[in-house]
C-alpha cells in the first residue's frame, strides 16, 4: 500500500489509475488469449498412453519404461537403449 | 444522500489500488488456470476398444515375436516381413486381417480419447505420443518402424 502511495506521489493519482487500468486490461487480454490457445499436454498424454498399454498388454509383455525416458521414435538409438542405460 | 455518495465516491487512488489488487489475484490464479486434469481414457467407448485390443493381443504376440509384424511411430502396427508369418503357421491373409483390425481399433482409440477429452484436434498428437510409448514399452526383440520408415529391432 505504501508503495502505491509512493508511486502515486510521483505519477499523480490519475496517471497511476490509468497505468493500473491498462495493466489489468493487458492481463485480462493475455489470460483470455492463453485460455483459447491450449497447448497439447504431452506429459498427460504419455501417462494416458501408459495406462492404456497397462490395460491392453499383459504385464509380462510390456516393458516398464518411465515416462521421463520417453523419446521421439525418430531417435532410434535412444529408443533402442534399454531402460536405465545412460546415453553416451 | 449526495454527501454519502461523495464519501464513497472512488477516487483515482482507490481505482488504482483495486486494479493492482485485481492484477495480483490474476497472477496468483495463473497456475490454477493452467493445471489440467489427467486425460480420460476410461469412457464406455474407450473401454470397448481397449477390450478388443487386449483380446487380439494374444493372437498378435507370436507375429510380433517372430518379427512378422512391428510397431510404427504413428501408433499403429504394420507387416514387416510376411515370410516370418509362415514361421508361426499363419497365412498371410490372417496376419493382414489381424493388422487391419488392430489398426482400426487403434485409430478409433486415438479418435475417442481426443473426443472424450473435448479436443478432437489433438487426435494426431495423441496418435504420435501413443506411438512413442508403445515403442518405448515394446518387448526386446520386437521390431518398430521409426518416423524415417526404417525397421529397427529392439535389443
Coordinates of N, CA and C in Angstrom, one line a residue:
Chain A
X1 N 0.8 -1.2 0.0 CA 0.0 0.0 0.0 C 0.9 1.3 0.0
X2 N 2.0 1.2 0.8 CA 2.9 2.4 0.9 C 3.5 2.6 -0.5
X3 N 3.8 1.5 -1.2 CA 4.4 1.6 -2.5 C 3.5 2.3 -3.5
X4 N 2.2 1.9 -3.4 CA 1.2 2.5 -4.3 C 1.2 4.0 -4.0
X5 N 1.2 4.4 -2.7 CA 1.2 5.8 -2.3 C 2.4 6.5 -2.9
X6 N 3.5 5.9 -2.8 CA 4.8 6.5 -3.3 C 4.7 6.7 -4.8
X7 N 4.3 5.6 -5.5 CA 4.2 5.8 -6.9 C 3.2 6.9 -7.3
X8 N 2.1 6.9 -6.6 CA 1.0 7.9 -6.9 C 1.5 9.3 -6.7
X9 N 2.5 9.5 -5.7 CA 3.1 10.8 -5.4 C 3.8 11.2 -6.7
X10 N 4.6 10.3 -7.2 CA 5.4 10.6 -8.4 C 4.6 10.8 -9.7
X11 N 3.7 9.9 -9.9 CA 2.9 9.8 -11.1 C 1.7 10.8 -11.1
X12 N 1.1 10.9 -9.9 CA -0.2 11.6 -9.8 C -1.2 10.5 -9.9
X13 N -2.3 10.7 -9.1 CA -3.3 9.7 -8.9 C -4.0 9.3 -10.3
X14 N -4.2 10.2 -11.1 CA -4.9 9.9 -12.4 C -4.1 9.1 -13.3
X15 N -2.8 9.4 -13.3 CA -1.9 8.6 -14.2 C -1.7 7.2 -13.6
X16 N -1.6 7.1 -12.3 CA -1.5 5.8 -11.7 C -2.7 4.9 -12.0
X17 N -3.9 5.6 -11.9 CA -5.1 4.8 -12.2 C -5.1 4.4 -13.6
X18 N -4.7 5.3 -14.5 CA -4.7 4.9 -15.9 C -3.7 3.7 -16.2
X19 N -2.5 3.8 -15.6 CA -1.5 2.8 -15.8 C -2.0 1.4 -15.2
X20 N -2.6 1.5 -14.0 CA -3.1 0.3 -13.4 C -4.3 -0.3 -14.2
X21 N -5.1 0.6 -14.8 CA -6.2 0.1 -15.6 C -5.7 -0.6 -16.9
X22 N -4.7 0.0 -17.5 CA -4.1 -0.5 -18.7 C -3.4 -1.9 -18.4
X23 N -2.7 -1.9 -17.3 CA -2.1 -3.2 -16.9 C -3.1 -4.3 -16.7
X24 N -4.2 -4.0 -16.0 CA -5.1 -5.0 -15.7 C -5.8 -5.4 -17.0
X25 N -6.1 -4.5 -17.9 CA -6.7 -4.8 -19.2 C -5.7 -5.7 -20.0
X26 N -4.4 -5.5 -19.9 CA -3.4 -6.3 -20.6 C -3.4 -7.7 -20.1
X27 N -3.5 -7.8 -18.7 CA -3.5 -9.1 -18.0 C -4.7 -9.9 -18.5
X28 N -5.9 -9.2 -18.5 CA -7.1 -9.9 -19.0 C -7.0 -10.4 -20.4
X29 N -6.4 -9.6 -21.2 CA -6.2 -9.9 -22.7 C -5.3 -11.2 -22.8
X30 N -4.2 -11.1 -22.0 CA -3.2 -12.3 -22.1 C -3.9 -13.5 -21.6
X31 N -4.6 -13.5 -20.5 CA -5.2 -14.7 -19.9 C -6.3 -15.2 -20.8
X32 N -7.0 -14.3 -21.4 CA -8.1 -14.7 -22.4 C -7.5 -15.4 -23.6
X33 N -6.4 -14.8 -24.1 CA -5.7 -15.4 -25.2 C -5.1 -16.8 -24.9
X34 N -4.6 -16.9 -23.7 CA -4.0 -18.2 -23.2 C -5.0 -19.3 -23.1
X35 N -6.2 -18.9 -22.6 CA -7.3 -19.9 -22.4 C -7.8 -20.4 -23.8
X36 N -7.7 -19.6 -24.8 CA -8.2 -20.1 -26.1 C -7.1 -20.9 -26.8
X37 N -5.9 -20.5 -26.6 CA -4.8 -21.3 -27.3 C -4.3 -22.3 -26.2
X38 N -4.8 -23.5 -26.4 CA -4.4 -24.6 -25.4 C -3.4 -25.5 -26.0
X39 N -2.2 -25.7 -25.3 CA -1.2 -26.5 -25.9 C -1.4 -28.0 -25.5
X40 N -0.9 -28.8 -26.4 CA -1.1 -30.3 -26.2 C -0.4 -30.7 -25.0
X41 N -1.0 -31.4 -24.0 CA -0.3 -31.8 -22.8 C 0.4 -33.1 -23.0
X42 N 1.6 -33.0 -23.5 CA 2.4 -34.2 -23.8 C 2.6 -35.2 -22.6
X43 N 2.9 -34.6 -21.5 CA 3.2 -35.5 -20.3 C 1.9 -36.2 -19.9
X44 N 0.8 -35.5 -19.9 CA -0.5 -36.2 -19.6 C -0.8 -37.2 -20.6
X45 N -0.5 -37.0 -21.9 CA -0.8 -38.0 -22.9 C 0.1 -39.2 -22.7
X46 N 1.3 -39.0 -22.3 CA 2.2 -40.1 -22.1 C 1.7 -41.0 -20.9
X47 N 1.2 -40.3 -19.9 CA 0.6 -41.0 -18.7 C -0.6 -41.8 -19.2
X48 N -1.4 -41.2 -20.0 CA -2.6 -41.8 -20.5 C -2.2 -43.0 -21.4
X49 N -1.2 -42.9 -22.2 CA -0.7 -44.0 -23.0 C -0.3 -45.1 -22.2
X50 N 0.4 -44.8 -21.1 CA 0.9 -45.9 -20.2 C -0.3 -46.7 -19.6
X51 N -1.3 -45.9 -19.2 CA -2.5 -46.5 -18.6 C -3.1 -47.5 -19.6
X52 N -3.2 -47.0 -20.8 CA -3.9 -47.8 -21.9 C -3.0 -49.1 -22.2
X53 N -1.7 -48.9 -22.2 CA -0.8 -50.0 -22.5 C -0.9 -51.0 -21.4
X54 N -1.0 -50.6 -20.1 CA -1.2 -51.5 -19.0 C -2.4 -52.3 -19.1
X55 N -3.5 -51.7 -19.7 CA -4.7 -52.3 -19.8 C -4.8 -53.3 -21.0
X56 N -4.1 -53.0 -22.1 CA -4.2 -53.9 -23.3 C -3.0 -54.9 -23.4
X57 N -1.9 -54.6 -22.9 CA -0.8 -55.6 -22.9 C -0.7 -56.2 -21.5
X58 N -0.6 -57.5 -21.4 CA -0.3 -58.1 -20.1 C 1.0 -57.6 -19.6
X59 N 1.1 -57.6 -18.2 CA 2.3 -57.1 -17.6 C 3.6 -57.7 -18.1
X60 N 3.5 -59.0 -18.5 CA 4.7 -59.7 -19.0 C 5.2 -59.2 -20.3
X61 N 4.2 -58.6 -21.1 CA 4.6 -58.2 -22.5 C 5.1 -56.8 -22.5
X62 N 4.7 -55.9 -21.6 CA 5.1 -54.5 -21.7 C 6.3 -54.3 -20.8
X63 N 7.3 -53.7 -21.4 CA 8.5 -53.3 -20.6 C 8.1 -52.0 -19.8
X64 N 8.6 -51.9 -18.6 CA 8.2 -50.7 -17.8 C 9.3 -49.7 -18.0
X65 N 9.0 -48.7 -18.9 CA 9.9 -47.6 -19.2 C 9.3 -46.4 -18.7
X66 N 10.0 -45.7 -17.7 CA 9.4 -44.5 -17.2 C 9.1 -43.4 -18.2
X67 N 8.1 -42.6 -18.0 CA 7.8 -41.5 -19.0 C 9.0 -40.6 -19.2
X68 N 9.8 -40.4 -18.1 CA 10.9 -39.5 -18.2 C 11.9 -39.9 -19.3
X69 N 11.9 -41.2 -19.6 CA 12.8 -41.8 -20.6 C 12.2 -41.7 -22.0
X70 N 11.0 -41.2 -22.1 CA 10.3 -41.2 -23.4 C 11.1 -40.3 -24.4
X71 N 11.3 -40.8 -25.5 CA 12.0 -40.1 -26.6 C 11.2 -40.2 -27.9
X72 N 11.6 -39.4 -28.8 CA 11.0 -39.4 -30.1 C 11.3 -40.7 -30.8
X73 N 10.3 -41.2 -31.5 CA 10.6 -42.5 -32.1 C 11.6 -42.4 -33.3
X74 N 11.9 -41.1 -33.7 CA 12.9 -40.9 -34.7 C 14.3 -41.1 -34.2
X75 N 14.4 -41.0 -32.8 CA 15.7 -41.1 -32.2 C 15.9 -42.6 -31.9
X76 N 16.3 -43.3 -33.0 CA 16.3 -44.8 -32.9 C 17.3 -45.3 -31.8
X77 N 18.4 -44.6 -31.7 CA 19.4 -45.0 -30.7 C 18.9 -44.9 -29.3
X78 N 18.1 -43.9 -29.0 CA 17.6 -43.7 -27.7 C 16.4 -44.7 -27.5
X79 N 15.6 -45.0 -28.5 CA 14.5 -45.9 -28.3 C 15.1 -47.3 -28.0
X80 N 16.2 -47.6 -28.7 CA 16.8 -48.9 -28.6 C 17.5 -49.1 -27.3
X81 N 17.8 -48.0 -26.6 CA 18.5 -48.1 -25.4 C 17.7 -48.8 -24.3
X82 N 18.2 -49.8 -23.6 CA 17.4 -50.4 -22.6 C 17.2 -49.5 -21.4
X83 N 16.1 -49.8 -20.7 CA 15.8 -48.9 -19.5 C 16.9 -48.8 -18.6
X84 N 17.2 -47.6 -18.1 CA 18.2 -47.5 -17.1 C 19.6 -47.3 -17.6
X85 N 19.8 -47.5 -18.9 CA 21.1 -47.3 -19.5 C 21.3 -45.8 -19.9
X86 N 22.3 -45.2 -19.4 CA 22.5 -43.8 -19.8 C 23.0 -43.6 -21.2
X87 N 22.6 -42.4 -21.8 CA 23.0 -42.2 -23.1 C 24.5 -41.9 -23.1
X88 N 25.2 -42.2 -24.2 CA 26.6 -42.0 -24.3 C 26.9 -40.5 -24.8
Chain B
X1 N -27.9 12.3 1.0 CA -27.6 11.2 0.0 C -26.4 11.6 -0.8
X2 N -26.4 12.9 -1.3 CA -25.2 13.3 -2.1 C -23.9 13.3 -1.2
X3 N -24.1 13.6 0.1 CA -23.0 13.6 1.0 C -22.4 12.2 1.1
X4 N -23.4 11.2 1.2 CA -23.0 9.8 1.3 C -22.2 9.4 0.0
X5 N -22.8 9.8 -1.1 CA -22.2 9.4 -2.4 C -20.8 10.0 -2.5
X6 N -20.6 11.2 -2.0 CA -19.3 11.8 -2.1 C -18.3 11.1 -1.2
X7 N -18.8 10.6 -0.1 CA -18.0 9.9 0.8 C -17.5 8.6 0.2
X8 N -18.4 7.9 -0.5 CA -18.0 6.5 -1.0 C -17.5 6.6 -2.5
X9 N -17.5 7.9 -3.0 CA -17.1 8.0 -4.4 C -15.7 7.6 -4.6
X10 N -15.4 6.6 -5.5 CA -14.0 6.2 -5.5 C -13.1 7.2 -6.2
X11 N -12.0 7.5 -5.6 CA -11.1 8.4 -6.3 C -10.1 7.6 -7.1
X12 N -9.2 8.3 -7.8 CA -8.2 7.6 -8.7 C -7.3 6.6 -7.9
X13 N -7.0 7.1 -6.7 CA -6.1 6.2 -5.8 C -6.8 4.9 -5.5
X14 N -8.1 4.9 -5.2 CA -8.7 3.6 -4.8 C -8.9 2.8 -6.1
X15 N -9.1 3.4 -7.3 CA -9.3 2.7 -8.5 C -7.9 2.0 -8.8
X16 N -6.8 2.7 -8.6 CA -5.5 2.1 -8.9 C -5.3 1.0 -8.0
X17 N -5.6 1.1 -6.7 CA -5.4 0.0 -5.7 C -6.2 -1.2 -6.1
X18 N -7.5 -1.0 -6.5 CA -8.3 -2.1 -6.9 C -7.8 -2.8 -8.1
X19 N -7.3 -2.0 -9.1 CA -6.8 -2.6 -10.3 C -5.5 -3.4 -10.0
X20 N -4.7 -2.8 -9.2 CA -3.4 -3.6 -8.8 C -3.8 -4.9 -8.1
X21 N -4.8 -4.8 -7.2 CA -5.2 -6.0 -6.5 C -5.7 -7.0 -7.5
X22 N -6.5 -6.6 -8.5 CA -7.0 -7.5 -9.5 C -5.9 -8.2 -10.2
X23 N -4.9 -7.4 -10.6 CA -3.7 -8.0 -11.3 C -3.1 -9.1 -10.4
X24 N -2.9 -8.7 -9.1 CA -2.2 -9.7 -8.2 C -3.0 -11.0 -8.1
X25 N -4.4 -10.8 -8.0 CA -5.2 -12.0 -7.9 C -5.1 -12.8 -9.2
X26 N -5.1 -12.1 -10.3 CA -5.0 -12.9 -11.6 C -3.7 -13.6 -11.7
X27 N -2.6 -12.9 -11.3 CA -1.3 -13.6 -11.4 C -1.2 -14.8 -10.5
X28 N -1.8 -14.7 -9.3 CA -1.8 -15.8 -8.4 C -2.7 -17.0 -8.9
X29 N -3.7 -16.7 -9.7 CA -4.6 -17.7 -10.2 C -4.1 -18.4 -11.5
X30 N -3.0 -17.9 -12.1 CA -2.5 -18.4 -13.3 C -2.1 -19.9 -13.2
X31 N -1.4 -20.4 -12.1 CA -1.1 -21.8 -12.0 C -2.3 -22.6 -12.0
X32 N -3.4 -22.1 -11.3 CA -4.6 -22.9 -11.1 C -5.3 -23.0 -12.5
X33 N -5.3 -21.9 -13.3 CA -5.9 -21.9 -14.6 C -5.3 -22.9 -15.5
X34 N -4.0 -23.1 -15.4 CA -3.3 -24.0 -16.3 C -3.1 -25.4 -15.8
X35 N -3.5 -25.7 -14.6 CA -3.5 -27.1 -14.1 C -4.5 -27.9 -14.8
X36 N -4.1 -29.0 -15.5 CA -5.0 -29.8 -16.3 C -5.2 -31.1 -15.6
X37 N -6.4 -31.7 -15.6 CA -6.6 -33.0 -15.1 C -6.0 -34.1 -16.0
X38 N -5.9 -35.3 -15.5 CA -5.4 -36.4 -16.4 C -6.4 -36.6 -17.6
X39 N -5.9 -37.1 -18.7 CA -6.7 -37.4 -19.8 C -7.6 -38.6 -19.5
X40 N -8.9 -38.5 -19.8 CA -9.8 -39.5 -19.6 C -9.6 -40.6 -20.6
X41 N -9.3 -41.8 -20.1 CA -9.1 -43.0 -21.1 C -10.0 -44.1 -20.6
X42 N -11.1 -43.8 -19.9 CA -12.0 -44.8 -19.4 C -13.5 -44.6 -19.7
X43 N -13.8 -43.9 -20.8 CA -15.2 -43.8 -21.2 C -15.7 -45.1 -21.7
X44 N -17.0 -45.3 -21.7 CA -17.5 -46.6 -22.1 C -17.0 -47.0 -23.5
X45 N -16.9 -46.1 -24.5 CA -16.5 -46.5 -25.8 C -15.0 -46.8 -25.8
X46 N -14.2 -46.1 -25.0 CA -12.8 -46.4 -25.0 C -12.6 -47.8 -24.3
X47 N -13.4 -48.1 -23.3 CA -13.2 -49.4 -22.6 C -13.5 -50.5 -23.6
X48 N -14.5 -50.3 -24.5 CA -14.8 -51.4 -25.5 C -13.6 -51.6 -26.5
X49 N -13.0 -50.5 -26.9 CA -11.9 -50.6 -27.8 C -10.7 -51.2 -27.1
X50 N -10.5 -50.8 -25.9 CA -9.3 -51.4 -25.1 C -9.5 -52.9 -25.0
X51 N -10.8 -53.3 -24.7 CA -11.0 -54.8 -24.5 C -10.7 -55.5 -25.8
X52 N -11.2 -54.9 -27.0 CA -10.9 -55.5 -28.3 C -9.4 -55.7 -28.6
X53 N -8.7 -54.6 -28.3 CA -7.2 -54.6 -28.5 C -6.6 -55.7 -27.6
X54 N -7.0 -55.7 -26.3 CA -6.5 -56.7 -25.4 C -6.7 -58.1 -25.8
X55 N -7.9 -58.4 -26.3 CA -8.3 -59.7 -26.7 C -7.5 -60.1 -28.0
X56 N -7.2 -59.2 -28.9 CA -6.4 -59.5 -30.1 C -4.9 -59.7 -29.8
X57 N -4.5 -59.1 -28.7 CA -3.1 -59.1 -28.4 C -2.5 -60.5 -28.4
X58 N -3.2 -61.5 -27.8 CA -2.7 -62.8 -27.7 C -2.4 -63.4 -29.1
X59 N -3.3 -63.1 -30.1 CA -3.1 -63.6 -31.4 C -2.0 -62.9 -32.1
X60 N -1.7 -61.6 -31.7 CA -0.7 -60.8 -32.4 C 0.7 -61.1 -31.9
X61 N 0.8 -61.5 -30.6 CA 2.1 -61.7 -29.9 C 3.1 -62.6 -30.7
X62 N 2.6 -63.8 -31.2 CA 3.6 -64.6 -31.9 C 4.2 -63.9 -33.2
X63 N 3.4 -63.1 -33.8 CA 3.8 -62.4 -35.0 C 4.8 -61.2 -34.6
X64 N 4.5 -60.6 -33.5 CA 5.4 -59.5 -33.0 C 6.8 -60.2 -32.6
X65 N 6.7 -61.4 -31.9 CA 7.9 -62.1 -31.5 C 8.7 -62.5 -32.7
X66 N 8.0 -63.0 -33.8 CA 8.7 -63.5 -34.9 C 9.2 -62.4 -35.9
X67 N 8.8 -61.2 -35.6 CA 9.2 -60.1 -36.5 C 8.4 -59.9 -37.7
X68 N 7.3 -60.7 -37.8 CA 6.4 -60.6 -39.0 C 5.7 -59.2 -38.9
X69 N 5.4 -58.8 -37.7 CA 4.6 -57.6 -37.5 C 5.4 -56.7 -36.6
X70 N 5.4 -55.4 -36.8 CA 6.1 -54.5 -35.9 C 5.2 -53.2 -35.6
X71 N 5.7 -52.5 -34.7 CA 5.0 -51.2 -34.3 C 5.5 -50.1 -35.1
X72 N 4.7 -49.1 -35.3 CA 5.1 -47.9 -36.1 C 5.0 -46.7 -35.3
X73 N 5.8 -45.7 -35.7 CA 6.0 -44.4 -35.0 C 4.6 -43.7 -34.8
X74 N 3.7 -44.0 -35.7 CA 2.4 -43.2 -35.7 C 1.3 -44.0 -34.9
X75 N 1.8 -44.9 -34.0 CA 0.8 -45.5 -33.1 C 0.1 -46.7 -33.7
X76 N 0.5 -47.2 -34.9 CA -0.2 -48.3 -35.5 C 0.7 -49.5 -35.5
X77 N 0.3 -50.6 -36.2 CA 1.2 -51.7 -36.4 C 1.2 -52.0 -37.9
X78 N 2.3 -52.7 -38.4 CA 2.4 -52.9 -39.8 C 3.1 -54.3 -40.0
X79 N 2.8 -54.9 -41.2 CA 3.5 -56.1 -41.5 C 4.9 -55.8 -41.9
X80 N 5.9 -56.4 -41.3 CA 7.3 -56.1 -41.6 C 7.9 -57.1 -42.5
X81 N 7.6 -58.4 -42.2 CA 8.2 -59.5 -43.0 C 7.2 -60.6 -43.1
X82 N 6.5 -60.6 -44.2 CA 5.4 -61.6 -44.4 C 5.9 -63.0 -44.3
X83 N 7.2 -63.2 -44.7 CA 7.7 -64.6 -44.7 C 7.8 -65.1 -43.3
X84 N 8.1 -64.2 -42.3 CA 8.2 -64.6 -40.9 C 6.9 -65.1 -40.4
X85 N 5.8 -64.7 -41.0 CA 4.5 -65.2 -40.5 C 4.3 -66.7 -40.7
X86 N 4.9 -67.2 -41.8 CA 4.8 -68.6 -42.0 C 5.5 -69.4 -41.0
X87 N 6.5 -68.8 -40.3 CA 7.2 -69.5 -39.3 C 6.3 -69.7 -38.1
X88 N 5.2 -69.0 -37.9 CA 4.3 -69.2 -36.8 C 3.0 -69.8 -37.4
X89 N 3.1 -70.5 -38.5 CA 2.0 -71.2 -39.1 C 0.7 -70.4 -39.2
X90 N 0.9 -69.2 -39.8 CA -0.2 -68.4 -40.1 C -0.2 -67.9 -41.6
X91 N -1.3 -67.9 -42.1 CA -1.4 -67.4 -43.5 C -1.2 -65.9 -43.6
X92 N -0.8 -65.5 -44.7 CA -0.5 -64.0 -44.9 C -1.9 -63.3 -44.7
X93 N -2.9 -63.9 -45.2 CA -4.3 -63.2 -45.1 C -4.7 -63.0 -43.7
X94 N -4.4 -64.0 -42.9 CA -4.8 -64.0 -41.5 C -4.0 -62.8 -40.8
X95 N -2.7 -62.7 -41.0 CA -1.9 -61.7 -40.4 C -2.4 -60.3 -40.9
X96 N -2.7 -60.2 -42.2 CA -3.2 -59.0 -42.7 C -4.4 -58.5 -42.0
X97 N -5.3 -59.5 -41.8 CA -6.6 -59.2 -41.1 C -6.3 -58.7 -39.7
X98 N -5.5 -59.5 -39.0 CA -5.1 -59.1 -37.6 C -4.6 -57.6 -37.6
X99 N -3.7 -57.3 -38.5 CA -3.1 -56.0 -38.5 C -4.2 -54.9 -38.9
X100 N -5.0 -55.2 -39.8 CA -6.0 -54.3 -40.3 C -7.0 -54.0 -39.1
X101 N -7.5 -55.1 -38.5 CA -8.4 -55.0 -37.3 C -7.8 -54.2 -36.2
X102 N -6.5 -54.5 -35.9 CA -5.9 -53.8 -34.8 C -5.7 -52.3 -35.1
X103 N -5.4 -52.0 -36.3 CA -5.2 -50.6 -36.7 C -6.5 -49.8 -36.7
X104 N -7.6 -50.5 -37.0 CA -8.9 -49.9 -37.0 C -9.2 -49.5 -35.5
X105 N -8.9 -50.5 -34.6 CA -9.2 -50.2 -33.2 C -8.3 -49.1 -32.7
X106 N -7.0 -49.1 -33.1 CA -6.1 -48.1 -32.6 C -6.5 -46.7 -33.1
X107 N -6.9 -46.6 -34.4 CA -7.4 -45.3 -34.9 C -8.6 -44.9 -34.1
X108 N -9.5 -45.8 -33.8 CA -10.7 -45.4 -33.1 C -10.4 -45.0 -31.7
X109 N -9.4 -45.7 -31.1 CA -8.9 -45.4 -29.7 C -8.4 -43.9 -29.6
X110 N -7.5 -43.5 -30.6 CA -7.0 -42.2 -30.6 C -8.1 -41.1 -30.8
X111 N -9.0 -41.5 -31.7 CA -10.1 -40.5 -32.0 C -11.0 -40.3 -30.8
X112 N -11.3 -41.5 -30.1 CA -12.2 -41.4 -29.0 C -11.5 -40.7 -27.8
X113 N -10.2 -40.9 -27.6 CA -9.6 -40.3 -26.5 C -9.6 -38.7 -26.7
X114 N -9.3 -38.3 -27.9 CA -9.3 -36.9 -28.2 C -10.7 -36.3 -28.0
X115 N -11.7 -37.1 -28.5 CA -13.1 -36.6 -28.4 C -13.6 -36.6 -26.9
X116 N -13.2 -37.7 -26.2 CA -13.7 -37.8 -24.8 C -13.1 -36.6 -23.9
X117 N -12.0 -36.1 -24.4 CA -11.3 -35.0 -23.6 C -11.6 -33.6 -24.2
X118 N -12.6 -33.6 -25.1 CA -13.1 -32.4 -25.7 C -12.2 -31.7 -26.6
X119 N -11.2 -32.4 -27.1 CA -10.2 -31.8 -28.1 C -10.0 -32.8 -29.3
X120 N -10.9 -32.8 -30.2 CA -10.8 -33.6 -31.4 C -9.6 -33.2 -32.2
X121 N -9.1 -32.0 -32.0 CA -7.9 -31.5 -32.8 C -6.6 -32.1 -32.2
X122 N -6.7 -32.8 -31.1 CA -5.5 -33.5 -30.5 C -5.2 -34.9 -31.1
X123 N -6.1 -35.3 -31.9 CA -6.0 -36.7 -32.4 C -4.6 -37.1 -32.9
X124 N -4.1 -36.3 -33.7 CA -2.8 -36.6 -34.3 C -1.7 -36.6 -33.3
X125 N -1.7 -35.7 -32.3 CA -0.7 -35.6 -31.3 C -0.9 -36.8 -30.4
X126 N -2.1 -37.2 -30.1 CA -2.3 -38.4 -29.2 C -1.7 -39.6 -29.9
X127 N -2.0 -39.7 -31.2 CA -1.5 -40.9 -32.0 C 0.0 -41.0 -31.9
X128 N 0.7 -39.8 -32.1 CA 2.2 -39.8 -32.1 C 2.7 -40.1 -30.7
X129 N 2.1 -39.6 -29.7 CA 2.5 -39.8 -28.3 C 2.3 -41.3 -27.9
X130 N 1.2 -41.8 -28.3 CA 0.9 -43.3 -28.0 C 1.9 -44.1 -28.8
X131 N 2.2 -43.7 -30.1 CA 3.2 -44.5 -30.9 C 4.6 -44.5 -30.2
X132 N 5.0 -43.4 -29.6 CA 6.3 -43.4 -28.9 C 6.2 -44.3 -27.7
X133 N 5.1 -44.2 -26.9 CA 5.1 -45.0 -25.7 C 5.0 -46.5 -26.0
X134 N 4.2 -46.9 -27.1 CA 4.1 -48.3 -27.5 C 5.5 -48.8 -27.8
X135 N 6.3 -48.0 -28.5 CA 7.7 -48.4 -28.9 C 8.6 -48.5 -27.7
X136 N 8.5 -47.5 -26.8 CA 9.3 -47.5 -25.6 C 9.0 -48.7 -24.8
X137 N 7.8 -49.1 -24.8 CA 7.4 -50.2 -23.9 C 7.3 -51.6 -24.6
X138 N 7.7 -51.6 -25.8 CA 7.7 -52.9 -26.5 C 8.8 -53.8 -26.0
X139 N 8.5 -55.1 -26.2 CA 9.5 -56.1 -25.7 C 10.7 -56.1 -26.5
X140 N 11.8 -56.6 -25.8 CA 13.1 -56.8 -26.5 C 12.9 -57.8 -27.6
X141 N 13.4 -57.6 -28.8 CA 13.2 -58.5 -30.0 C 12.1 -58.1 -30.9
X142 N 11.2 -57.2 -30.5 CA 10.2 -56.8 -31.3 C 10.7 -55.7 -32.3
X143 N 10.1 -55.6 -33.4 CA 10.5 -54.5 -34.4 C 9.6 -53.3 -34.3
X144 N 10.2 -52.2 -34.6 CA 9.4 -51.0 -34.8 C 9.9 -50.2 -35.9
X145 N 9.1 -49.4 -36.5 CA 9.4 -48.6 -37.7 C 9.5 -47.2 -37.3
X146 N 10.7 -46.6 -37.4 CA 10.8 -45.2 -36.9 C 10.2 -44.2 -37.9
X147 N 10.2 -42.9 -37.6 CA 9.5 -42.0 -38.4 C 10.1 -41.8 -39.8
X148 N 11.4 -42.3 -39.9 CA 12.0 -42.3 -41.3 C 11.7 -43.5 -42.1
X149 N 10.9 -44.4 -41.5 CA 10.5 -45.6 -42.2 C 11.4 -46.8 -42.1
X150 N 12.4 -46.7 -41.2 CA 13.4 -47.7 -41.1 C 12.9 -48.7 -39.9
X151 N 13.0 -50.0 -40.3 CA 12.7 -51.0 -39.3 C 13.9 -51.3 -38.3
X152 N 13.6 -51.3 -37.0 CA 14.7 -51.4 -36.0 C 14.2 -52.5 -35.0
X153 N 15.2 -53.4 -34.7 CA 14.8 -54.4 -33.7 C 15.2 -53.9 -32.3
X154 N 14.3 -54.0 -31.4 CA 14.7 -53.6 -30.0 C 15.6 -54.6 -29.4
X155 N 16.8 -54.1 -28.9 CA 17.7 -55.0 -28.3 C 17.3 -55.6 -27.0

